[in-house]
Coordinates of C-alpha atoms in Angstrom, one line a residue:
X1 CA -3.1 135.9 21.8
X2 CA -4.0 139.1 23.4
X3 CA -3.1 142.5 22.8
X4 CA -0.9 142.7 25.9
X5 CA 1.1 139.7 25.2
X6 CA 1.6 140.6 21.6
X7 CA 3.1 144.0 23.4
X8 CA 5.0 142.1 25.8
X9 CA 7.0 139.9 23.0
X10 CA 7.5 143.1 20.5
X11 CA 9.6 144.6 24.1
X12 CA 11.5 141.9 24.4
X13 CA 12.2 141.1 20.9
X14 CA 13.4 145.0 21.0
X15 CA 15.8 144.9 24.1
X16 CA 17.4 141.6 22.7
X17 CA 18.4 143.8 19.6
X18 CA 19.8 146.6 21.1
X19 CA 21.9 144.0 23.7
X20 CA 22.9 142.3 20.7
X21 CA 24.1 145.9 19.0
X22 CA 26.1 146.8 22.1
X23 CA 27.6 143.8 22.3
X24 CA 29.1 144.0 18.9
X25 CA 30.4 147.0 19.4
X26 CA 32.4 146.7 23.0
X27 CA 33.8 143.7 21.2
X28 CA 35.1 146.4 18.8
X29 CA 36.7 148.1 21.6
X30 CA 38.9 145.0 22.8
X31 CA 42.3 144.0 21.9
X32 CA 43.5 140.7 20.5
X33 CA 44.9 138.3 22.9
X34 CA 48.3 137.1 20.8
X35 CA 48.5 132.9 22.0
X36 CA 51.7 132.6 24.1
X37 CA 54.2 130.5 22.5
X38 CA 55.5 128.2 24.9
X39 CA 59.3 128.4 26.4
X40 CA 61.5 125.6 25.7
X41 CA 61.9 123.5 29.0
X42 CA 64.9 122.3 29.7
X43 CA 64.3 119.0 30.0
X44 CA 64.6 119.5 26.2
X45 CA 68.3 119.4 26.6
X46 CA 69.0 116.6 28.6
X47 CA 69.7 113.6 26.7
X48 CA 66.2 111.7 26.0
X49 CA 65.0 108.3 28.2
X50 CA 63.7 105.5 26.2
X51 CA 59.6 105.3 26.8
X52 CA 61.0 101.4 26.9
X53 CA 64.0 99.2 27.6
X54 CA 66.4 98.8 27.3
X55 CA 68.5 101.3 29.6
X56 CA 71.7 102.2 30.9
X57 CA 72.9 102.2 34.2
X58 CA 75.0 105.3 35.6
X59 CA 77.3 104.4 38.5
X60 CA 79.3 106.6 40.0
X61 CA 80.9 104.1 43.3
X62 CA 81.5 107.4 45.4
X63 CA 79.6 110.5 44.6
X64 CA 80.9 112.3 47.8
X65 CA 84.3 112.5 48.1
X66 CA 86.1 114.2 52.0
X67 CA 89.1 115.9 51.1
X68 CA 89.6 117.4 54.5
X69 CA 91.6 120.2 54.8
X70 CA 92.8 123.1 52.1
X71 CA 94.5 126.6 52.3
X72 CA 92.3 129.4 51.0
X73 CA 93.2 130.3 47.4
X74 CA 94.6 126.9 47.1
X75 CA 93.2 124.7 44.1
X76 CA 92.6 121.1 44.6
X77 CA 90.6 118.6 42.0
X78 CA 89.4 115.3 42.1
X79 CA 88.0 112.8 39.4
X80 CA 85.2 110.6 39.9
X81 CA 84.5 107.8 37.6
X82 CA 81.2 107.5 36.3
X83 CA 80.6 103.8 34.6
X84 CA 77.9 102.6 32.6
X85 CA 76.3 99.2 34.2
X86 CA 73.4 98.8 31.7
X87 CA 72.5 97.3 28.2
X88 CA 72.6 100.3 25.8
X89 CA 74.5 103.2 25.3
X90 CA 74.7 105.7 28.3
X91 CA 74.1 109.6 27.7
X92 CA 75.7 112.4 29.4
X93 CA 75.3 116.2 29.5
X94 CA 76.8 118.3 32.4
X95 CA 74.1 120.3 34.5
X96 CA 74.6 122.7 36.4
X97 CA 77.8 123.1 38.6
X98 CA 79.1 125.4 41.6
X99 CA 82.4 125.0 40.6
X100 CA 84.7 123.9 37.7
X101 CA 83.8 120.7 36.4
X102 CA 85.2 118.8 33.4
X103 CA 84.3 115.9 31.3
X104 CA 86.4 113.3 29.8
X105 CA 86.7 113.2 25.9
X106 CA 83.6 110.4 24.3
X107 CA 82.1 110.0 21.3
X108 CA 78.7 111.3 20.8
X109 CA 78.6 112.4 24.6
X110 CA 77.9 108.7 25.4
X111 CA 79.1 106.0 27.2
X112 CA 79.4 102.3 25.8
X113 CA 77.5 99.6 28.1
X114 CA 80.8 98.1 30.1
X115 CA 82.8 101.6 29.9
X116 CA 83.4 104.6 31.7
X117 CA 84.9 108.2 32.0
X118 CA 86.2 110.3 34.7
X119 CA 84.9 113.3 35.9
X120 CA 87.0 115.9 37.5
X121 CA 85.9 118.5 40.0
X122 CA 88.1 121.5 40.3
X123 CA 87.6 124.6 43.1
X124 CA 89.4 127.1 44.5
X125 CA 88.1 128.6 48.2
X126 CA 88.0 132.6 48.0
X127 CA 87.6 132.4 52.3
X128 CA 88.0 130.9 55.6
X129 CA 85.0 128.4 55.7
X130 CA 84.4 125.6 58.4
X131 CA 82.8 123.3 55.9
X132 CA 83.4 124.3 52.2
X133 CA 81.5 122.7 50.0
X134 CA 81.0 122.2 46.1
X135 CA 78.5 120.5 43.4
X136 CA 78.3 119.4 40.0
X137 CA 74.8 117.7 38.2
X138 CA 75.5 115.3 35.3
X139 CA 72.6 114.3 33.4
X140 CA 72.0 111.3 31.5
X141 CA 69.5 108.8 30.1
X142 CA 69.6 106.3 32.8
X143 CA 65.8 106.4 34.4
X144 CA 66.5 105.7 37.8
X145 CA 69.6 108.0 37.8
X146 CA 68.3 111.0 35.3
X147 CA 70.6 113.6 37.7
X148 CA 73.7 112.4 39.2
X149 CA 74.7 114.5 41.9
X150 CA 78.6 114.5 42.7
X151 CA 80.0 116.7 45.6
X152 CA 83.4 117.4 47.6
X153 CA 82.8 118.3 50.9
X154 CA 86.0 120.0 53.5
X155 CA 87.2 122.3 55.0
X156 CA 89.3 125.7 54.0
X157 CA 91.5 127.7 56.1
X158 CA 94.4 130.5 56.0
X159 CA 97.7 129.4 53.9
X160 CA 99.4 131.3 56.6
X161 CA 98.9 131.3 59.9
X162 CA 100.4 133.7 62.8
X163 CA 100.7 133.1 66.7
X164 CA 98.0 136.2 67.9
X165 CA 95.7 135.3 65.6
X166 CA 91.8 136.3 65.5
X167 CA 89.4 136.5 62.8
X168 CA 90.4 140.0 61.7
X169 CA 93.6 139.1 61.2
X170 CA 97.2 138.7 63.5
X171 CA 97.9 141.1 66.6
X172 CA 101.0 141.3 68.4
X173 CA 101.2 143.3 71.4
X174 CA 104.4 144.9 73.3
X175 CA 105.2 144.7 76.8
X176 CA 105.0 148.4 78.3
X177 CA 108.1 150.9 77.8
X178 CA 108.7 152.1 80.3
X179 CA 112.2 153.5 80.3
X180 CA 114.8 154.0 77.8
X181 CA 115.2 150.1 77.4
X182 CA 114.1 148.9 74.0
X183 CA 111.4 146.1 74.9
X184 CA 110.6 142.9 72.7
X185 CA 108.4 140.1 71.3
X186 CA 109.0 137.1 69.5
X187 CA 106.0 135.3 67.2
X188 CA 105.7 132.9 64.9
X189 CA 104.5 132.7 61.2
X190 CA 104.0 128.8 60.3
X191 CA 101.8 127.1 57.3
X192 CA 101.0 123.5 57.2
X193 CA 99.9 123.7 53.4
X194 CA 103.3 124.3 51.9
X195 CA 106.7 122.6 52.5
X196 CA 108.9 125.5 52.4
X197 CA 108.0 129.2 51.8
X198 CA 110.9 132.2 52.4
X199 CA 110.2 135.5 53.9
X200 CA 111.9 138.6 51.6
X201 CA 111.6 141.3 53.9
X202 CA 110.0 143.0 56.7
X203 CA 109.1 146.6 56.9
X204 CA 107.3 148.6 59.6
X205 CA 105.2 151.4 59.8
X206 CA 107.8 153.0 62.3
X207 CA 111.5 153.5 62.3
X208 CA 111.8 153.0 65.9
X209 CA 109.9 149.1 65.2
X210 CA 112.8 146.8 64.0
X211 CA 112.1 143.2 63.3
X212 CA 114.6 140.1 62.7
X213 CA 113.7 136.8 61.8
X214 CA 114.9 133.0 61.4
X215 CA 113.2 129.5 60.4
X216 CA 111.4 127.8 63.1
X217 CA 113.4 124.4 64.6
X218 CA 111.6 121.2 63.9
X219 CA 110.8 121.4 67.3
X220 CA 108.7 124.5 67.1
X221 CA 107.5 123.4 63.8
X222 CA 106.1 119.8 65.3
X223 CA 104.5 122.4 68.2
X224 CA 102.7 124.3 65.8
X225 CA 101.8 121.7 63.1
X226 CA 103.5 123.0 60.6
X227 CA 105.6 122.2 57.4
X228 CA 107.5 125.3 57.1
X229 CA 107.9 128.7 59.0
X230 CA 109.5 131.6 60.9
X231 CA 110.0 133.2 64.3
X232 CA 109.9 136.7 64.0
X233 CA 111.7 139.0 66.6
X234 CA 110.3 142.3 66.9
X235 CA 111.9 145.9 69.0
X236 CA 110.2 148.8 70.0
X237 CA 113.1 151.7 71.2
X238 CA 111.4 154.0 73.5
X239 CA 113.6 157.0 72.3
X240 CA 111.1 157.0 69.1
X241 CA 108.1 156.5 70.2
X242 CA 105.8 159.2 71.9
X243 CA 104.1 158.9 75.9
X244 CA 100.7 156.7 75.2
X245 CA 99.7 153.7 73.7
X246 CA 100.0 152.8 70.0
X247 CA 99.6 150.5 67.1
X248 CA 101.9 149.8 64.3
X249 CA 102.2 147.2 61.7
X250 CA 104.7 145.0 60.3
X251 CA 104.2 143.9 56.2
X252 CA 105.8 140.7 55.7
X253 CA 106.3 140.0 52.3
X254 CA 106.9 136.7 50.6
X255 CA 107.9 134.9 48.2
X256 CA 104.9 132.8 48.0
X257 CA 102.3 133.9 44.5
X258 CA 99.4 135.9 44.8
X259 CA 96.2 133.9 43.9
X260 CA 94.1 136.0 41.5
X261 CA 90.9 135.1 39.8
X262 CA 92.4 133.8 36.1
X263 CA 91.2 135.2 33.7
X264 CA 88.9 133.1 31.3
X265 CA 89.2 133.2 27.6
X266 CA 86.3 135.6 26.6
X267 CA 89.5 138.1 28.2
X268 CA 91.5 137.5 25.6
X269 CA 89.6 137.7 22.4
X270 CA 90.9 139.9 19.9
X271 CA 91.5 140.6 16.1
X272 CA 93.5 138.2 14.3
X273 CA 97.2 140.3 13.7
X274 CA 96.6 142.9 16.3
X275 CA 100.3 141.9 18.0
X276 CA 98.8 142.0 21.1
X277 CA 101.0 139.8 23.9
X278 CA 99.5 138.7 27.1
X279 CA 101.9 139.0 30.4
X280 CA 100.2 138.5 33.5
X281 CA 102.2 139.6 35.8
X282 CA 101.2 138.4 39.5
X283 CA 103.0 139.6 42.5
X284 CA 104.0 137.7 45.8
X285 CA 101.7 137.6 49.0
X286 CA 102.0 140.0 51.9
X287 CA 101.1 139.7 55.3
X288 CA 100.5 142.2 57.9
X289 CA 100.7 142.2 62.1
X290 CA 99.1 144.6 63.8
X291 CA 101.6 145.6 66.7
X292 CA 100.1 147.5 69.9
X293 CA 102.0 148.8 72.9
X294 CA 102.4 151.3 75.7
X295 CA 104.8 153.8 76.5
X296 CA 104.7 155.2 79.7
X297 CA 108.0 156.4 80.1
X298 CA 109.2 159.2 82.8
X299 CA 105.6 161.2 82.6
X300 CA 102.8 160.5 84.7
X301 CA 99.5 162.2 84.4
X302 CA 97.1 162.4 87.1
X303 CA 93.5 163.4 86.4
X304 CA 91.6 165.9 89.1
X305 CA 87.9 164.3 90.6
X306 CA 85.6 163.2 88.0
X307 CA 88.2 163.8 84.7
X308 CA 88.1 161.2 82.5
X309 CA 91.6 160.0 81.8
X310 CA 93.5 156.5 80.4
X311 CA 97.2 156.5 81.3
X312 CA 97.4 153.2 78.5
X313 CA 96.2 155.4 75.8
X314 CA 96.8 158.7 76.9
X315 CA 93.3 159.5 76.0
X316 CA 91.2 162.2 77.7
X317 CA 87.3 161.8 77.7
X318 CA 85.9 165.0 78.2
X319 CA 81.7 163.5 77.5
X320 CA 79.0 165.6 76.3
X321 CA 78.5 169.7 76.6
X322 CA 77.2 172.8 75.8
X323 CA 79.3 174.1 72.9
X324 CA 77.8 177.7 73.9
X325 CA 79.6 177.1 77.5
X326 CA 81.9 175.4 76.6
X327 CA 84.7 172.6 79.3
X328 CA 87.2 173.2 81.0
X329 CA 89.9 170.5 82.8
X330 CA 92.7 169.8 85.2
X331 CA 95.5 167.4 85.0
X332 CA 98.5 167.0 86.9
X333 CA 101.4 166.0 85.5
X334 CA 105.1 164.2 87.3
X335 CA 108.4 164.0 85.7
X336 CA 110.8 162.3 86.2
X337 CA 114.9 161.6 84.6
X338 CA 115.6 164.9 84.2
X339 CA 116.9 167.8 87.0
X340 CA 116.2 171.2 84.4
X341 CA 112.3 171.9 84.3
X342 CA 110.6 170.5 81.5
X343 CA 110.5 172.8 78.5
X344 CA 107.8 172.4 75.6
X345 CA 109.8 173.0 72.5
X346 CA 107.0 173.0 70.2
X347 CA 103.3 172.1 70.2
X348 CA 100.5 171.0 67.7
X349 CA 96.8 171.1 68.4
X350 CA 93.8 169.9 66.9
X351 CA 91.5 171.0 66.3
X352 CA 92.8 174.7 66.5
X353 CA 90.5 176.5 69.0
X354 CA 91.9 173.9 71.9
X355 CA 93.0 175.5 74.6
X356 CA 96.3 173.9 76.4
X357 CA 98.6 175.2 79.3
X358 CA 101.0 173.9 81.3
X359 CA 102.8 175.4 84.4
X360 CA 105.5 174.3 86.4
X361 CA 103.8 173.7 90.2
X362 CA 107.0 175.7 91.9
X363 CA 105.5 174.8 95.7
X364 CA 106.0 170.5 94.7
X365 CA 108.8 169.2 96.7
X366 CA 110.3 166.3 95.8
X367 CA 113.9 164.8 95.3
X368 CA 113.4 162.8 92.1
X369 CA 110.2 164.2 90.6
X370 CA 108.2 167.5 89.1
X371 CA 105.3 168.7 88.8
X372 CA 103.2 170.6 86.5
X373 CA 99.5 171.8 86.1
X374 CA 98.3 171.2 82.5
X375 CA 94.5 172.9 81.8
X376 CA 92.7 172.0 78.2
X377 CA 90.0 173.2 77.9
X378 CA 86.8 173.8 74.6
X379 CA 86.2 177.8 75.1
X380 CA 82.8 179.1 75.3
X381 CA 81.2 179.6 71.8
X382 CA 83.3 176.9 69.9
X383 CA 81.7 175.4 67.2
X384 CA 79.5 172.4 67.5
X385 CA 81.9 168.8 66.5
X386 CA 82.4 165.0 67.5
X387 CA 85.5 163.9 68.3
X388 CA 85.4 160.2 69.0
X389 CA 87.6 157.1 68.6
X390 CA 87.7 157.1 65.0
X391 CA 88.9 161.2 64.9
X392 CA 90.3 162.5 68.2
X393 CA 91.6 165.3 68.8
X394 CA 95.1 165.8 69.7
X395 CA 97.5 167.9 71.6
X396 CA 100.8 166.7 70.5
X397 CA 104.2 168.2 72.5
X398 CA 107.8 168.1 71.9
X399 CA 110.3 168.2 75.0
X400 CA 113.4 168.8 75.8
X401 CA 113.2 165.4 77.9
X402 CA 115.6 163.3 76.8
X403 CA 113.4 160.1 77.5
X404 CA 111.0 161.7 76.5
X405 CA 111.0 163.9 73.6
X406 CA 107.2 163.4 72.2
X407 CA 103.9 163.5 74.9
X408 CA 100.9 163.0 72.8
X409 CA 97.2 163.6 74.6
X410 CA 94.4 162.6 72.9
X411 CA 90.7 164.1 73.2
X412 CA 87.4 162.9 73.0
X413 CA 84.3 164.6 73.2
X414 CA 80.8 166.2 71.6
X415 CA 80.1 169.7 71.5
X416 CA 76.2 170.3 70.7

């Protein structure tokens, strides 16, 4: 061997080392990787399958059971019977379940070959659902059947049920008042859940809405299909309500119990000679009807070219402007039923900077009528705001009309 080779090896022998060194130490520098200890699976608590025969056999004859349709808040059950077809003892644990599901009392949590035990399903619908649906998983030892899957499949809709219904709830509307005539409307309030439920009482948002009631005939009961319910008579009297549309309500209360949640027994956990008494106490149901109308009584208003005006709602759309320059607008106004002119007795205005006249047009000449000049207008330099639907400004008057005796305008608009 050569010098140079001997040279070579001595280099290499050299960098080994000090790779071997380094090594060491970066292995210094790392920490311990603790071994994971595995989760338990839960297969672990299902009941265990023999690796050979031989096996039960879980049958349940109808795993889905139709029950059609229910009243939201109602509670319905249904037991299904779950037999053991096989040669040894069947096993049973229940999985996991969207609603309340209960086991029949057996020893050991099994099922002798040639026996069986019922299990009962047990739901409550919180809301309106076309198809309502619930499911409970039983698991057992039987190989071919290691999750039985048992479901009730329906429908649920209202207990109660009004004529004017929509999906936000029951609207009855008025026919216009137009006069000093009271007007009225009659609907119904029906269930086909219950055989009999009473109505208590009635109370309105107003004093001028007044409401009667009576059961419906079996007549109007077959019409509706329904086991039990009312027609309800409702009056507006024009005297009480102000010019323009509006909407009221009517709370019907029942006698019929107010479904709550129960409570489950973690709630009622306490000390051992504490004294403590449970009362729950759960009211009755009450239902409300939204009631609209119109009153457009003796007083016209007429809007000048291109105002914005609804003689329904008495609202007056004034759109987007400068709040630096501010809107101005003209509305003319006829009256009629009364020979003295038309004296505002008192006014409220909101928001305060509004600006509202109204003057008597002395150079109208009619028999039967007046007529008056109303401006409102948003001076120049008013604050910047948004008046819409939701929070309108008003301009509310009080008459000496006799039919009268409340005009109400309302305002929209956006000052930027």
């Amino acid at each position: 061997m050569n010098l140079r080779s001997i040279l070579t090896t001595i280099l290499v022998l050299v960098v080994a080392l000090i790779g071997t060194v380094w090594l060491g130490r970066g292995n210094g520098d790392l920490k311990s990787v603790q071994p994971k200890i595995p989760t338990k699976s839960t297969d672990d608590d299902r009941p265990k399958i023999s690796p050979t025969g031989p096996y039960p056999k879980a049958v349940v004859e109808k795993p889905l059971y139709e029950f059609g349709e229910m009243a939201v808040g109602q509670t319905l059950s249904h037991k299904f019977i779950l037999k053991n077809e096989g040669e040894v003892p069947l096993e049973v644990k229940k999985g996991t379940t969207t609603c309340k599901c209960t086991l029949s009392e057996m020893k050991d949590n099994s099922v002798a070959p040639g026996k069986s035990i019922e299990i009962e399903l047990t739901w409550t619908p919180k809301s309106t659902q076309e198809i309502f649906g619930q499911t409970a998983t039983v698991y057992t030892n039987d190989p071919k059947n290691q999750e039985l899957k048992l479901q009730i499949r329906g429908s649920a809709n209202r207990l109660i049920s009004f004529s004017g219904d929509t999906e936000s709830g029951a609207y009855w509307s008025l026919p216009v008042m137009s006069n000093s005539t009271p007007v009225s409307h009659t609907g119904m309030i029906h269930t086909k859940y219950l055989d009999e439920f009473k109505v208590l009482e009635i109370v309105a948002s107003k004093p001028g809405l007044t409401s009667s009631f009576k059961p419906l005939t079996p007549e109007e009961l077959k019409e509706v299909k329904a086991k039990s319910g009312y027609s309800i008579k409702i009056t507006a009297d024009p005297g009480k309500f102000p010019l323009g549309g509006f909407n009221e309500r009517l709370i019907i209360k029942t006698d019929i119990p107010d479904t709550q949640e129960p409570h489950s027994e973690a709630d009622h956990k306490h000390t051992e000679g504490d004294g403590h008494k449970h009362e729950h106490k759960h009211g009755n149901r009450e239902f409300v009807i939204q009631i609209s109308g119109n009153h457009s009584g003796p007083i016209r208003i007429v809007p000048t070219f291109g105002v914005h005006w609804n003689p329904e709602t008495m609202v007056l759309r004034l759109g987007q402007f400068s709040a630096k320059e501010g809107k101005e607008v003209t509305l003319s106004m006829f009256v009629e039923g009364i020979e003295q002119p038309l004296k505002i007795m008192n006014q409220e205005i909101k928001p305060d900077y509004l600006k509202f006249e109204i003057k008597k047009d002395d150079q109208f000449k009619s028999t039967n009528k007046q007529r008056y000049v109303i401006k409102l207008s948003v001076p120049a330099g008013s604050p910047t705001a948004s008046f819409d639907q939701s929070n309108q400004a008003r301009v509310k008057l009080k008459t000496n009309h006799p039919n009268a005796k409340e005009i109400e305008l309302r305002i929209q608009f956006i000052a930027l």
